[in-house]
C-alpha cells in the first residue's frame, strides 16, 4: 500500500513538474528590447527573427491557437498583426475588444506559445481592409484631414493609439512586463503618400514619431516605407525583396516588415501565386546581406468576414497564397520549404549575430558569398563561421569554388552553409511535400473546382426546401428622407450598409414619346463619375447595371408616358483602403447627373428632389439571424423557380462530420452576401477571371511581381466561402443569403476541406536532411555532419494518417503530382519500403538512397524517389493518434 502511495505521489510530483515547466517555459520573464545596427537586442542578445503575419480578425478565436502553433512549428519566432481601428471603435468612444477583435487574447496566446509579437498599431493600416482601418465616422469630424498635420485628425489618432498602448500596458503585454510584444509600428507606408501633403506631410511624420515615443511603451517603434523616420524610430522595408535595404541611420538594424509572399485579388481577377523557390530566395538573400528580422505578409491571410474587405472590389478570401491557407491548413510546399529554410537560418544564427558585418567574397560574375565569422580575431581554423552562397543569375546554374570546395548552385538560388562547408539548404531545391486539398461533399457536386479534387462521398445535408422572400425595390420604410439635390453616399449610409436607394419622379409627356419615336432615340442617364456598383430601376424594373471605380455612366433607359419612379441604387463593394486624401474619396456619384434626350432638353438630376433610403429591409430587420429570421414572410421556393433578383433565401443544413474546415460553394449564385447562424461570412460575387494571362508553367527564376504566376483564368474568382467550424452546430444551421442578380440556391453545397493527397519528389543528389543538423554530433564545439542520405518527409494534417501509398518509385520516375509514372529505372522495393515506413502514420521519413531501397536499381544514374500518398481522417480508419 505504502509503496503504491509513494508511486502515486511520485507520479503526481512528476506530472506537476511537467505541467509547471511547460507553463513556465511559455511565459517570459520581463526582458528589455533595444537594438544596434545589426539586430534587435532581446534580453541582451542580438537575435535573427522570423515573423509570421496573422491578422486576428481574419480568423476566429477558435482558430488562433492552431494558427499560432503552425507558425511556431514552421519556425517563426514572432507573430505580427496590425490593429484594426474600425473594428475596435465602431462607434466613436465605444470600444470593441471582443470575439475576433479580442486583441489581448490573441497577443496572450502568442506569448503563451513562447513567441514574440510585433504589433503594427497604424492606425492607418491599408491591409485590403475596409477604409484602410479608419472608422467611417472619422470623416464626420469637423475640419478633419487624414494623415497630415491636421489637429482634429492628430487628436483622434493620438486618442486611439494611446488607448491601445494603455491596454497593452494594463494587460502586461509589453516585453519589460513579461509580455511578448517586442516592437510596435506607428503609421503605415506613409512614405508613399508624404509628397502629396508637402511640408504638412513632413511635419506629420515628426509628430507621429514623437507622439508614439511619448507614450513610453518601452519597446522600439518602427515606421515602414518611411525613409525619413525620425530619431530612434526604425525605418523598415516592405517589398518582394528587401536584401540590401539600408535604414536611414548606421545605428538601426535592417528590418523587413512586409515580405509579400503572395498577393490579394479582386472580384473578376485571377489568383496570384508567388513561387516557393523565389520566396525562399528572397528571405535567404535578406539574411545573407545583413537583414535581421523578416515578417511574412501574410503567413496566414484568412478571410474578410462580414463587410471588412477593402477595395474597391477585394474578394472575401484573403488567402494571399500564404504558407497557411485561408482555412488554416498548411499550404504545401510553401509551408514546409519555409520551415526548412528557417531551420537552416537558425543554424547560422550564432554566426549571424556574432559578426558586425559579413565578409563579402565575389565568386563569379553573378555569384557571391557572405561569410559570418563567429570570432574573426581568431585564426581561420580556430574560428567557426556560417556562409550564404548566392547565384543571382536568372537563367543558368553555376559551379563555384568556396574555401577549397566546389558547390553547384541552381539559378536564382542561395545555398546556406551553417558550418561554412556543408550545404544545409538551397532555396531552389524543394524537398518539402506538395499537398492537394480534397473537398469532401456534403451535397452532390454540380461543378468542379480548379486545383481541388472532389472526393466521392456524397451526403445530402441541406434541408429539402429552400424558402425565399423578395427584397422590396426602392423605398421600403418610413425611415426615409427627401432632399433637394444629390448627397454623397457615405455621408448618408455611414457605411452601415453597402446599399443606398435614391428615388425620384420623372414626368414624360406625349411629346417626349413622339420625339423619341421620330428620332429613334431613347433618354440616357449620364453620371460624370460613379463607384462601385449602380443599379437603375424604372417603376420597379431593373433597367441597367454598371460597376467600376470612378467611371462615367452612360445608361440608356426607357420610360412610359406619365410619371415614373426612377431609382438609382448605389452600392459599395469595400471602401477605398489606399491612397492620399481618403477622407475625400467617398462613394456613390460625383459631378453632374443628368437625364438627356428629352424634347425640352436635359433634366439636371443633381438638383432634383430625391428620396433616400439606407440599406435593405432584410438587413435592417436582421432576418439573417436565428432570432429575427421569422420576421420575414418566407415562402417555399419551387425547385424549378426562375432565378430572381433582389431575393432573400434561407435553408438549414447539417455540418459535415469531422473537424475539417468547412466551405460553402456559392458558385451557383450571382452577387450578394451570406450569413450562417447569424454570422456574416462575407460578400460573394460570381465574376469570372479573364481567359488569358495564366502561364502554363510558372518559372520561379527572376524577380517576382503579382502578375507573374497567375492561375484560375476563365473561372470564377471565388466560389468557395469559409464557414468557421465554431460558427456551426452539428445540425440545423441557418443559412441566409441575399441575392442581387439571380442564382440557383438549390445548387449550393457545403463541403469540408482536407489535405487529401501528398506528393514529394527528392533526388539522391539533394542535400542531407536538416534534422540531422539539429541533432548533430558536436566535436570540440564544431558540428560534424553524419553521412546521411537525403530524405522525404510526409506529414498529413493533424488528426489524419496516411492510409495508402498511391505511387512510389525509386529510380527515374516521370511526371508530377497526380500523374507520376515509372521511368526506365525503378526499384521493385519502392512501394513496400515506402508503405512500411508511412502507412498508418501521421508523418514519416523515407531515406532516398540505395541502401534504403535494398540495392541500386540502376548504376551510374542519379535516382529520384517520388511518392504520392493519401491522407484520411484517423477516425475513419479507427486508429487513434497519440
Ligand atoms: C502594403 C500595405 C499592406 C498591404 C499590402 C498589399 O503596401 O502596407 O497593408 O496593403 O501592401 O497586400
mmCIF file of N, CA and C in Angstrom, residues 240-294:
data_model
loop_
_atom_site.group_PDB
_atom_site.id
_atom_site.type_symbol
_atom_site.label_atom_id
_atom_site.label_comp_id
_atom_site.label_asym_id
_atom_site.label_seq_id
_atom_site.Cartn_x
_atom_site.Cartn_y
_atom_site.Cartn_z
ATOM 1 N N UNK A 240 8.765 42.810 -52.235
ATOM 2 C CA UNK A 240 9.004 41.393 -52.546
ATOM 3 C C UNK A 240 10.437 40.996 -52.214
ATOM 4 N N UNK A 241 11.324 41.958 -52.297
ATOM 5 C CA UNK A 241 12.748 41.706 -51.959
ATOM 6 C C UNK A 241 13.219 42.873 -51.113
ATOM 7 N N UNK A 242 13.926 42.601 -50.043
ATOM 8 C CA UNK A 242 14.463 43.702 -49.234
ATOM 9 C C UNK A 242 15.932 43.488 -48.912
ATOM 10 N N UNK A 243 16.617 42.637 -49.672
ATOM 11 C CA UNK A 243 18.043 42.477 -49.382
ATOM 12 C C UNK A 243 18.755 43.743 -49.828
ATOM 13 N N UNK A 244 19.686 44.149 -49.033
ATOM 14 C CA UNK A 244 20.425 45.359 -49.361
ATOM 15 C C UNK A 244 19.746 46.617 -48.850
ATOM 16 N N UNK A 245 18.573 46.492 -48.201
ATOM 17 C CA UNK A 245 17.915 47.690 -47.651
ATOM 18 C C UNK A 245 18.800 48.292 -46.566
ATOM 19 N N UNK A 246 18.954 49.614 -46.640
ATOM 20 C CA UNK A 246 19.779 50.289 -45.626
ATOM 21 C C UNK A 246 18.905 51.276 -44.874
ATOM 22 N N UNK A 247 18.735 51.066 -43.576
ATOM 23 C CA UNK A 247 17.968 52.044 -42.800
ATOM 24 C C UNK A 247 18.660 53.407 -42.805
ATOM 25 N N UNK A 248 17.929 54.432 -42.350
ATOM 26 C CA UNK A 248 18.447 55.792 -42.503
ATOM 27 C C UNK A 248 19.504 56.190 -41.483
ATOM 28 N N UNK A 249 19.898 55.259 -40.620
ATOM 29 C CA UNK A 249 20.985 55.579 -39.698
ATOM 30 C C UNK A 249 21.845 54.340 -39.504
ATOM 31 N N UNK A 250 23.162 54.528 -39.372
ATOM 32 C CA UNK A 250 24.046 53.357 -39.188
ATOM 33 C C UNK A 250 23.804 52.662 -37.853
ATOM 34 N N UNK A 251 22.951 53.236 -37.021
ATOM 35 C CA UNK A 251 22.680 52.598 -35.719
ATOM 36 C C UNK A 251 21.413 51.760 -35.715
ATOM 37 N N UNK A 252 20.743 51.700 -36.867
ATOM 38 C CA UNK A 252 19.461 50.976 -36.891
ATOM 39 C C UNK A 252 19.611 49.656 -37.642
ATOM 40 N N UNK A 253 18.923 48.614 -37.174
ATOM 41 C CA UNK A 253 19.017 47.315 -37.850
ATOM 42 C C UNK A 253 18.126 47.256 -39.092
ATOM 43 N N UNK A 254 18.407 46.290 -39.956
ATOM 44 C CA UNK A 254 17.619 46.124 -41.183
ATOM 45 C C UNK A 254 16.447 45.194 -40.912
ATOM 46 N N UNK A 255 15.255 45.765 -41.036
ATOM 47 C CA UNK A 255 14.024 45.026 -40.716
ATOM 48 C C UNK A 255 13.102 45.060 -41.923
ATOM 49 N N UNK A 256 12.481 43.911 -42.182
ATOM 50 C CA UNK A 256 11.581 43.746 -43.332
ATOM 51 C C UNK A 256 10.194 43.471 -42.771
ATOM 52 N N UNK A 257 9.367 44.516 -42.713
ATOM 53 C CA UNK A 257 8.051 44.345 -42.078
ATOM 54 C C UNK A 257 7.033 43.638 -42.978
ATOM 55 N N UNK A 258 7.212 43.715 -44.303
ATOM 56 C CA UNK A 258 6.270 43.005 -45.174
ATOM 57 C C UNK A 258 7.000 42.316 -46.307
ATOM 58 N N UNK A 259 7.126 41.014 -46.168
ATOM 59 C CA UNK A 259 7.615 40.206 -47.276
ATOM 60 C C UNK A 259 6.378 39.627 -47.948
ATOM 61 N N UNK A 260 6.023 40.182 -49.106
ATOM 62 C CA UNK A 260 4.774 39.765 -49.776
ATOM 63 C C UNK A 260 4.967 38.394 -50.397
ATOM 64 N N UNK A 261 4.485 37.379 -49.686
ATOM 65 C CA UNK A 261 4.699 36.003 -50.154
ATOM 66 C C UNK A 261 3.619 35.549 -51.122
ATOM 67 N N UNK A 262 2.727 36.442 -51.447
ATOM 68 C CA UNK A 262 1.672 36.194 -52.425
ATOM 69 C C UNK A 262 1.060 37.544 -52.712
ATOM 70 N N UNK A 263 -0.224 37.576 -52.999
ATOM 71 C CA UNK A 263 -0.894 38.865 -53.254
ATOM 72 C C UNK A 263 -2.391 38.665 -53.101
ATOM 73 N N UNK A 264 -3.112 39.770 -53.031
ATOM 74 C CA UNK A 264 -4.569 39.702 -52.885
ATOM 75 C C UNK A 264 -5.207 39.704 -54.274
ATOM 76 N N UNK A 265 -6.508 39.503 -54.309
ATOM 77 C CA UNK A 265 -7.168 39.551 -55.610
ATOM 78 C C UNK A 265 -8.528 40.229 -55.529
ATOM 79 N N UNK A 266 -9.038 40.596 -56.694
ATOM 80 C CA UNK A 266 -10.300 41.342 -56.788
ATOM 81 C C UNK A 266 -11.352 40.474 -57.457
ATOM 82 N N UNK A 267 -12.620 40.838 -57.282
ATOM 83 C CA UNK A 267 -13.710 40.120 -57.967
ATOM 84 C C UNK A 267 -13.456 40.191 -59.467
ATOM 85 N N UNK A 268 -13.483 39.051 -60.120
ATOM 86 C CA UNK A 268 -13.215 39.010 -61.552
ATOM 87 C C UNK A 268 -11.729 38.933 -61.860
ATOM 88 N N UNK A 269 -10.913 38.778 -60.827
ATOM 89 C CA UNK A 269 -9.464 38.710 -61.034
ATOM 90 C C UNK A 269 -8.953 37.274 -61.006
ATOM 91 N N UNK A 270 -7.706 37.130 -61.447
ATOM 92 C CA UNK A 270 -7.050 35.818 -61.384
ATOM 93 C C UNK A 270 -6.416 35.669 -60.002
ATOM 94 N N UNK A 271 -5.887 34.490 -59.739
ATOM 95 C CA UNK A 271 -5.217 34.268 -58.449
ATOM 96 C C UNK A 271 -3.707 34.393 -58.594
ATOM 97 N N UNK A 272 -3.095 35.287 -57.864
ATOM 98 C CA UNK A 272 -1.632 35.385 -57.915
ATOM 99 C C UNK A 272 -0.972 34.300 -57.057
ATOM 100 N N UNK A 273 0.153 33.801 -57.522
ATOM 101 C CA UNK A 273 0.932 32.827 -56.742
ATOM 102 C C UNK A 273 2.376 33.254 -56.750
ATOM 103 N N UNK A 274 2.977 33.305 -55.583
ATOM 104 C CA UNK A 274 4.421 33.565 -55.574
ATOM 105 C C UNK A 274 5.143 32.236 -55.432
ATOM 106 N N UNK A 275 6.047 31.933 -56.379
ATOM 107 C CA UNK A 275 6.719 30.633 -56.301
ATOM 108 C C UNK A 275 7.503 30.485 -54.992
ATOM 109 N N UNK A 276 7.404 29.288 -54.448
ATOM 110 C CA UNK A 276 8.060 28.966 -53.187
ATOM 111 C C UNK A 276 9.571 29.183 -53.254
ATOM 112 N N UNK A 277 10.167 28.763 -54.375
ATOM 113 C CA UNK A 277 11.630 28.878 -54.505
ATOM 114 C C UNK A 277 12.058 30.345 -54.494
ATOM 115 N N UNK A 278 11.244 31.189 -55.120
ATOM 116 C CA UNK A 278 11.587 32.599 -55.169
ATOM 117 C C UNK A 278 11.408 33.251 -53.790
ATOM 118 N N UNK A 279 10.365 32.836 -53.090
ATOM 119 C CA UNK A 279 10.150 33.384 -51.743
ATOM 120 C C UNK A 279 11.322 33.020 -50.841
ATOM 121 N N UNK A 280 11.743 31.757 -50.923
ATOM 122 C CA UNK A 280 12.877 31.311 -50.105
ATOM 123 C C UNK A 280 14.143 32.071 -50.489
ATOM 124 N N UNK A 281 14.304 32.298 -51.787
ATOM 125 C CA UNK A 281 15.472 33.041 -52.284
ATOM 126 C C UNK A 281 15.484 34.445 -51.663
ATOM 127 N N UNK A 282 14.314 35.106 -51.692
ATOM 128 C CA UNK A 282 14.232 36.475 -51.168
ATOM 129 C C UNK A 282 14.589 36.515 -49.679
ATOM 130 N N UNK A 283 14.097 35.530 -48.933
ATOM 131 C CA UNK A 283 14.364 35.509 -47.487
ATOM 132 C C UNK A 283 15.846 35.230 -47.231
ATOM 133 N N UNK A 284 16.379 34.239 -47.945
ATOM 134 C CA UNK A 284 17.788 33.887 -47.734
ATOM 135 C C UNK A 284 18.696 35.066 -48.101
ATOM 136 N N UNK A 285 18.370 35.744 -49.215
ATOM 137 C CA UNK A 285 19.174 36.907 -49.621
ATOM 138 C C UNK A 285 19.138 37.997 -48.554
ATOM 139 N N UNK A 286 17.985 38.153 -47.939
ATOM 140 C CA UNK A 286 17.840 39.195 -46.915
ATOM 141 C C UNK A 286 18.793 38.925 -45.744
ATOM 142 N N UNK A 287 18.776 37.688 -45.249
ATOM 143 C CA UNK A 287 19.669 37.379 -44.120
ATOM 144 C C UNK A 287 21.120 37.323 -44.592
ATOM 145 N N UNK A 288 21.328 36.874 -45.824
ATOM 146 C CA UNK A 288 22.683 36.848 -46.378
ATOM 147 C C UNK A 288 23.309 38.238 -46.342
ATOM 148 N N UNK A 289 22.524 39.240 -46.714
ATOM 149 C CA UNK A 289 23.079 40.580 -46.870
ATOM 150 C C UNK A 289 22.844 41.470 -45.655
ATOM 151 N N UNK A 290 22.656 40.863 -44.508
ATOM 152 C CA UNK A 290 22.667 41.660 -43.277
ATOM 153 C C UNK A 290 21.322 41.962 -42.659
ATOM 154 N N UNK A 291 20.256 41.387 -43.199
ATOM 155 C CA UNK A 291 18.933 41.598 -42.603
ATOM 156 C C UNK A 291 18.817 40.891 -41.259
ATOM 157 N N UNK A 292 17.870 41.340 -40.425
ATOM 158 C CA UNK A 292 17.815 40.738 -39.083
ATOM 159 C C UNK A 292 16.413 40.329 -38.645
ATOM 160 N N UNK A 293 15.360 40.900 -39.213
ATOM 161 C CA UNK A 293 14.001 40.485 -38.859
ATOM 162 C C UNK A 293 13.169 40.552 -40.115
ATOM 163 N N UNK A 294 12.505 39.452 -40.435
ATOM 164 C CA UNK A 294 11.677 39.406 -41.638
ATOM 165 C C UNK A 294 10.300 38.914 -41.266
#
